[in-house]
XYZ file of C-alpha atoms in Angstrom:
365
model
C 13.149 62.538 -66.937
C 12.385 59.288 -69.052
C 15.328 57.409 -67.312
C 13.230 57.881 -63.639
C 10.547 55.346 -64.248
C 13.256 52.642 -65.568
C 15.391 53.311 -62.569
C 12.370 52.610 -60.413
C 11.588 49.209 -62.172
C 15.034 48.056 -61.411
C 14.641 48.867 -57.784
C 11.577 46.717 -57.424
C 12.911 43.908 -59.116
C 15.785 44.146 -56.969
C 13.469 44.499 -53.882
C 11.951 41.398 -55.223
C 15.105 39.418 -55.472
C 16.463 40.076 -52.244
C 13.096 39.224 -50.312
C 13.308 36.228 -52.369
C 16.842 35.187 -51.326
C 15.463 35.944 -47.975
C 12.798 33.613 -47.757
C 15.039 30.670 -49.250
C 17.658 31.433 -46.838
C 15.001 31.130 -43.984
C 13.398 28.019 -45.404
C 17.041 26.397 -45.454
C 17.670 27.219 -41.956
C 14.338 25.450 -40.824
C 15.199 22.570 -42.825
C 18.545 22.330 -41.340
C 16.967 22.953 -37.505
C 14.436 19.960 -38.405
C 16.987 17.499 -39.886
C 19.179 18.319 -36.881
C 16.445 17.893 -34.321
C 15.530 14.353 -35.832
C 19.179 13.341 -35.932
C 19.619 13.984 -32.461
C 17.113 12.184 -30.769
C 17.999 10.920 -27.147
C 19.315 7.111 -26.946
C 16.385 4.484 -26.657
C 17.977 3.196 -23.732
C 20.159 4.516 -21.164
C 21.279 2.839 -17.967
C 19.206 4.754 -15.429
C 17.069 2.391 -13.472
C 14.578 5.077 -13.098
C 12.072 5.241 -15.610
C 10.145 2.044 -17.120
C 8.038 3.923 -19.426
C 10.477 4.464 -22.118
C 11.840 2.342 -25.236
C 14.222 -0.146 -24.663
C 15.638 -2.982 -27.051
C 14.749 -6.579 -25.840
C 17.762 -8.657 -24.240
C 19.869 -9.788 -27.480
C 18.710 -6.884 -29.626
C 20.982 -4.012 -30.733
C 19.106 -0.362 -30.441
C 18.361 1.020 -34.035
C 17.665 4.558 -33.570
C 17.498 4.963 -37.468
C 14.411 2.592 -37.922
C 12.226 4.869 -35.642
C 13.114 8.456 -36.938
C 10.221 10.517 -34.786
C 8.177 9.293 -31.961
C 4.644 8.643 -32.706
C 1.172 8.662 -30.397
C 0.094 5.612 -30.013
C -4.173 4.619 -29.374
C -3.195 4.654 -25.369
C -2.257 8.088 -25.572
C 1.882 7.844 -25.407
C 4.535 7.299 -27.270
C 5.002 3.855 -29.074
C 7.302 1.403 -27.510
C 6.570 1.792 -23.998
C 7.729 -1.081 -21.495
C 4.001 -1.444 -20.740
C 2.996 -1.414 -24.648
C 5.786 -3.975 -24.998
C 4.177 -6.136 -22.199
C 0.671 -5.940 -23.949
C 2.084 -7.136 -27.142
C 3.787 -10.141 -25.592
C 7.240 -8.705 -25.695
C 9.560 -8.635 -22.875
C 11.293 -4.947 -22.220
C 13.638 -6.499 -19.419
C 13.021 -3.583 -17.708
C 12.263 -5.479 -14.319
C 15.335 -7.701 -14.334
C 17.880 -4.727 -15.033
C 16.091 -2.976 -11.953
C 16.644 -6.332 -9.876
C 20.024 -6.416 -11.120
C 21.157 -2.934 -10.502
C 19.804 -3.440 -6.902
C 22.554 -6.676 -6.589
C 25.504 -3.721 -7.214
C 26.685 -1.340 -4.048
C 23.949 1.607 -4.064
C 23.667 4.381 -1.737
C 20.645 4.474 0.288
C 18.986 6.726 -2.167
C 19.685 4.948 -5.242
C 18.360 1.840 -3.390
C 15.045 3.694 -2.175
C 14.710 4.832 -5.771
C 15.526 1.207 -7.881
C 12.792 -0.523 -5.154
C 10.064 2.348 -6.105
C 10.987 1.743 -9.336
C 10.429 -1.925 -8.850
C 7.364 -1.898 -6.975
C 6.096 0.179 -10.362
C 6.969 -2.625 -12.239
C 5.098 -5.365 -10.393
C 2.247 -3.491 -10.821
C 2.340 -2.550 -14.730
C 4.126 -5.635 -15.897
C 2.466 -8.769 -14.970
C 4.261 -11.380 -17.106
C 7.561 -10.065 -16.162
C 7.017 -10.139 -12.477
C 5.436 -13.354 -12.593
C 8.815 -14.574 -14.406
C 10.609 -13.319 -11.224
C 11.894 -16.179 -8.939
C 12.126 -16.540 -5.202
C 15.979 -15.346 -5.283
C 14.511 -11.879 -6.401
C 11.802 -12.071 -3.526
C 15.025 -12.806 -1.018
C 16.916 -10.151 -2.410
C 14.055 -7.585 -1.874
C 13.729 -9.087 1.643
C 17.139 -8.291 2.316
C 16.700 -4.477 2.153
C 14.701 -4.690 5.302
C 17.834 -5.063 7.094
C 19.111 -1.643 5.563
C 19.691 1.002 8.307
C 17.766 3.723 6.415
C 13.997 3.915 7.219
C 13.270 5.236 3.353
C 14.655 1.673 2.104
C 13.014 -0.308 4.741
C 9.657 1.189 3.638
C 10.005 0.940 -0.200
C 11.386 -2.941 0.334
C 7.989 -3.127 2.067
C 5.783 -1.665 -0.810
C 8.024 -4.020 -3.237
C 7.106 -6.983 -1.103
C 3.493 -5.863 -1.078
C 3.613 -5.592 -4.963
C 4.912 -9.024 -5.354
C 2.279 -10.361 -2.898
C -0.413 -10.271 -5.275
C 1.243 -13.054 -6.988
C 0.380 -16.279 -5.560
C 3.385 -18.220 -6.010
C 5.830 -15.622 -4.065
C 3.351 -15.321 -1.103
C 4.792 -18.427 0.819
C 8.132 -16.751 0.352
C 6.967 -13.769 1.226
C 5.367 -15.161 4.598
C 9.496 -16.008 5.554
C 9.751 -12.114 6.061
C 6.438 -11.332 8.374
C 8.888 -12.084 11.783
C 10.863 -9.337 10.450
C 7.691 -6.858 9.361
C 6.652 -7.432 12.452
C 9.656 -6.631 14.505
C 10.493 -3.496 12.480
C 6.317 -2.434 12.956
C 7.236 -2.552 16.941
C 10.611 -1.330 17.269
C 10.388 1.650 14.686
C 7.959 4.687 15.452
C 7.655 5.806 11.871
C 3.976 5.929 10.467
C 5.134 5.434 6.823
C 6.865 2.304 8.074
C 3.751 1.419 10.063
C 1.288 1.570 6.950
C 3.568 0.203 4.430
C 4.464 -2.865 6.887
C 0.624 -3.061 7.972
C -0.471 -2.829 4.414
C 2.027 -6.000 3.508
C 0.720 -8.152 6.815
C -3.002 -7.234 5.613
C -2.168 -8.818 2.202
C -0.841 -12.126 3.519
C -2.166 -15.174 5.338
C -0.033 -15.180 8.475
C 1.363 -18.173 9.455
C 1.158 -20.423 12.664
C 4.672 -19.663 13.051
C 4.261 -15.880 13.594
C 1.900 -16.067 16.420
C 4.358 -15.982 19.276
C 5.711 -12.840 17.611
C 2.103 -11.665 17.252
C 1.697 -11.754 20.968
C 4.835 -10.104 21.637
C 3.913 -6.894 19.554
C 0.374 -6.776 20.355
C 0.994 -3.645 22.896
C 2.996 -2.003 19.579
C -0.231 -3.029 17.529
C -2.548 -1.345 20.292
C -0.107 2.051 20.321
C -0.599 2.134 16.111
C -4.444 2.225 16.602
C -4.866 5.060 19.364
C -2.186 6.755 17.454
C -3.070 10.005 15.435
C -2.505 8.847 11.907
C -5.459 7.440 10.319
C -4.333 5.436 7.680
C -1.848 3.830 10.003
C -4.965 3.072 12.527
C -7.438 1.803 9.611
C -4.307 -0.578 9.044
C -3.695 -1.753 12.534
C -7.428 -2.269 13.282
C -7.962 -4.633 9.987
C -4.704 -6.691 11.129
C -6.188 -6.796 14.747
C -9.966 -7.984 13.262
C -7.799 -10.816 11.350
C -6.196 -11.844 14.517
C -9.152 -11.740 16.883
C -10.197 -14.783 14.475
C -7.782 -16.911 15.832
C -8.681 -18.614 18.838
C -5.105 -18.906 20.485
C -4.554 -14.806 20.136
C -8.054 -13.605 21.268
C -7.316 -13.478 24.956
C -4.199 -11.698 24.023
C -6.178 -8.939 22.183
C -8.709 -8.806 24.705
C -6.049 -8.503 27.883
C -4.148 -5.731 26.205
C -3.816 -2.537 28.162
C -4.932 0.303 26.254
C -5.590 4.116 27.158
C -8.314 5.138 28.998
C -9.573 7.138 26.245
C -9.864 4.170 23.990
C -13.351 4.426 23.401
C -12.483 8.058 21.748
C -12.038 5.572 18.579
C -15.786 5.150 18.546
C -16.817 8.562 18.363
C -18.849 9.903 15.686
C -16.167 12.829 14.754
C -14.034 9.765 13.850
C -13.137 9.781 10.014
C -15.600 6.852 8.328
C -13.213 4.623 7.254
C -11.643 4.297 10.927
C -14.893 3.990 12.401
C -16.073 1.362 10.277
C -12.333 -0.847 11.003
C -13.219 -0.561 14.657
C -16.466 -1.293 14.785
C -15.349 -4.538 12.747
C -12.872 -5.221 15.089
C -15.260 -4.802 18.080
C -17.517 -7.456 16.377
C -15.046 -10.100 16.314
C -14.044 -9.498 19.472
C -17.830 -9.882 20.809
C -18.463 -12.911 18.477
C -15.184 -14.543 20.061
C -15.624 -14.032 23.619
C -19.261 -15.870 23.167
C -18.168 -18.873 21.223
C -18.014 -22.169 23.248
C -14.276 -22.476 22.764
C -13.561 -19.202 24.582
C -16.171 -20.045 27.417
C -14.177 -23.319 28.249
C -12.039 -21.263 30.417
C -12.270 -18.672 33.011
C -10.295 -15.538 31.703
C -8.903 -12.881 34.156
C -8.101 -9.517 32.635
C -6.199 -6.339 33.689
C -8.415 -3.399 34.923
C -7.061 -0.876 31.814
C -7.836 -4.122 29.127
C -9.149 -3.879 25.861
C -11.829 -6.148 27.452
C -12.644 -3.742 30.338
C -12.801 -0.953 28.334
C -15.627 -2.526 25.568
C -17.510 -4.946 27.631
C -16.727 -4.319 31.034
C -19.135 -3.276 33.666
C -18.163 0.454 33.745
C -17.514 0.630 29.876
C -19.333 3.358 27.934
C -19.433 1.547 24.398
C -23.061 1.281 24.327
C -23.641 5.064 24.470
C -21.453 5.368 21.733
C -22.799 2.642 19.470
C -26.228 4.341 19.914
C -24.687 7.569 18.368
C -23.201 5.635 15.443
C -26.332 4.295 14.702
C -27.461 7.929 13.160
C -23.967 8.478 11.275
C -24.292 10.079 7.958
C -22.527 6.950 6.482
C -24.755 3.825 5.951
C -21.972 1.569 6.014
C -21.036 2.781 9.668
C -24.832 2.560 10.572
C -25.048 -0.687 9.626
C -21.943 -1.663 11.400
C -22.904 0.035 14.625
C -25.958 -1.988 14.658
C -24.504 -5.355 13.995
C -21.993 -4.817 17.227
C -25.253 -4.088 18.977
C -26.860 -7.350 18.237
C -23.699 -9.611 18.499
C -23.243 -7.752 22.058
C -26.919 -8.946 23.008
C -27.433 -12.334 21.037
C -24.612 -15.112 22.072
C -23.432 -17.037 19.308
C -24.916 -20.296 21.027
C -28.061 -20.970 22.448
C -26.307 -23.166 25.290
C -23.858 -20.570 25.728
C -24.814 -17.634 28.664
C -24.117 -14.202 28.091
C -20.809 -12.899 29.162
C -22.623 -10.390 31.480
C -25.996 -10.778 33.454
C -28.968 -9.119 32.257
C -28.953 -6.741 34.624
C -25.570 -5.478 33.667
C -26.666 -5.631 29.637
C -25.384 -2.805 27.787
C -28.686 -2.466 26.406
C -31.916 -2.939 28.433
C -35.145 -4.060 26.495
C -36.394 -0.674 25.685
C -33.415 0.262 23.807
């Protein structure tokens, strides 16, 4: 009987040894796993042209993964060494140049579209690298407008729009304005319309584009009367800019529109669209009251913009009065501006374009 406690003590000691061995083995396995994870980090730079937010060695440098054992979080909330952070520290990531070089290689439509999308992001995020680009780069991007795939065209338009924010590239981008006008007038695609019109609205259109603008005026009016709000807003904005050109004013006013053109001024329309079409109407009203325009006696089609807005049978006055009480203050103010422009000619010596008896608004109103 005296041997039983001795055997029990030996069993407890054995159990303790086994437990310690098990714990040591687990710690060893955990250490090996952590060590393997550290050694098997992904390469710092890959050949993929898609991501700009990754660490890449500068031109002429060799990647040194042993110097960066683990990713660390920086003060801006992301891994250290992102391309945008290198930009902030005055270091060129080379990402934009690699993307442009890859665009020169033969790529399928999807790859070209993705590369252009990444270039657009780089231009917006990496200012110094974008400013270091050349006119040849603009020509390369512009050549993508001739691609057979619409998605490539759209991404190229977006990229040119991004570059147009850099002053030194604007003249070069203007050279593509004729092609852009051709695209938006011959291809009925709302995304392409939005991208093309946004680009045109960000550029001062050169005089050599005016003949093409006259030819595409019906297409611009069709986009304005379409059911795509973003495209309508951009079209109205472009037409407002063109209405300020004396040599294009008549082409706009005489452009044929649908019988329901004044539906654009209904209070049920989105405020963003209402504001733009009201600005457009104000520019047209001021333009037709100018001495330059009154120097010639103009004739208009029955279904023209002029007749829809300013003709004797126009119901524009009703639409404007309804918009004076619109919920959005900007729309109210702009509606009042149009009313004032209709009632008050620009110059005292210029007679109103309609007799007082046919005025849209009587004195009481």
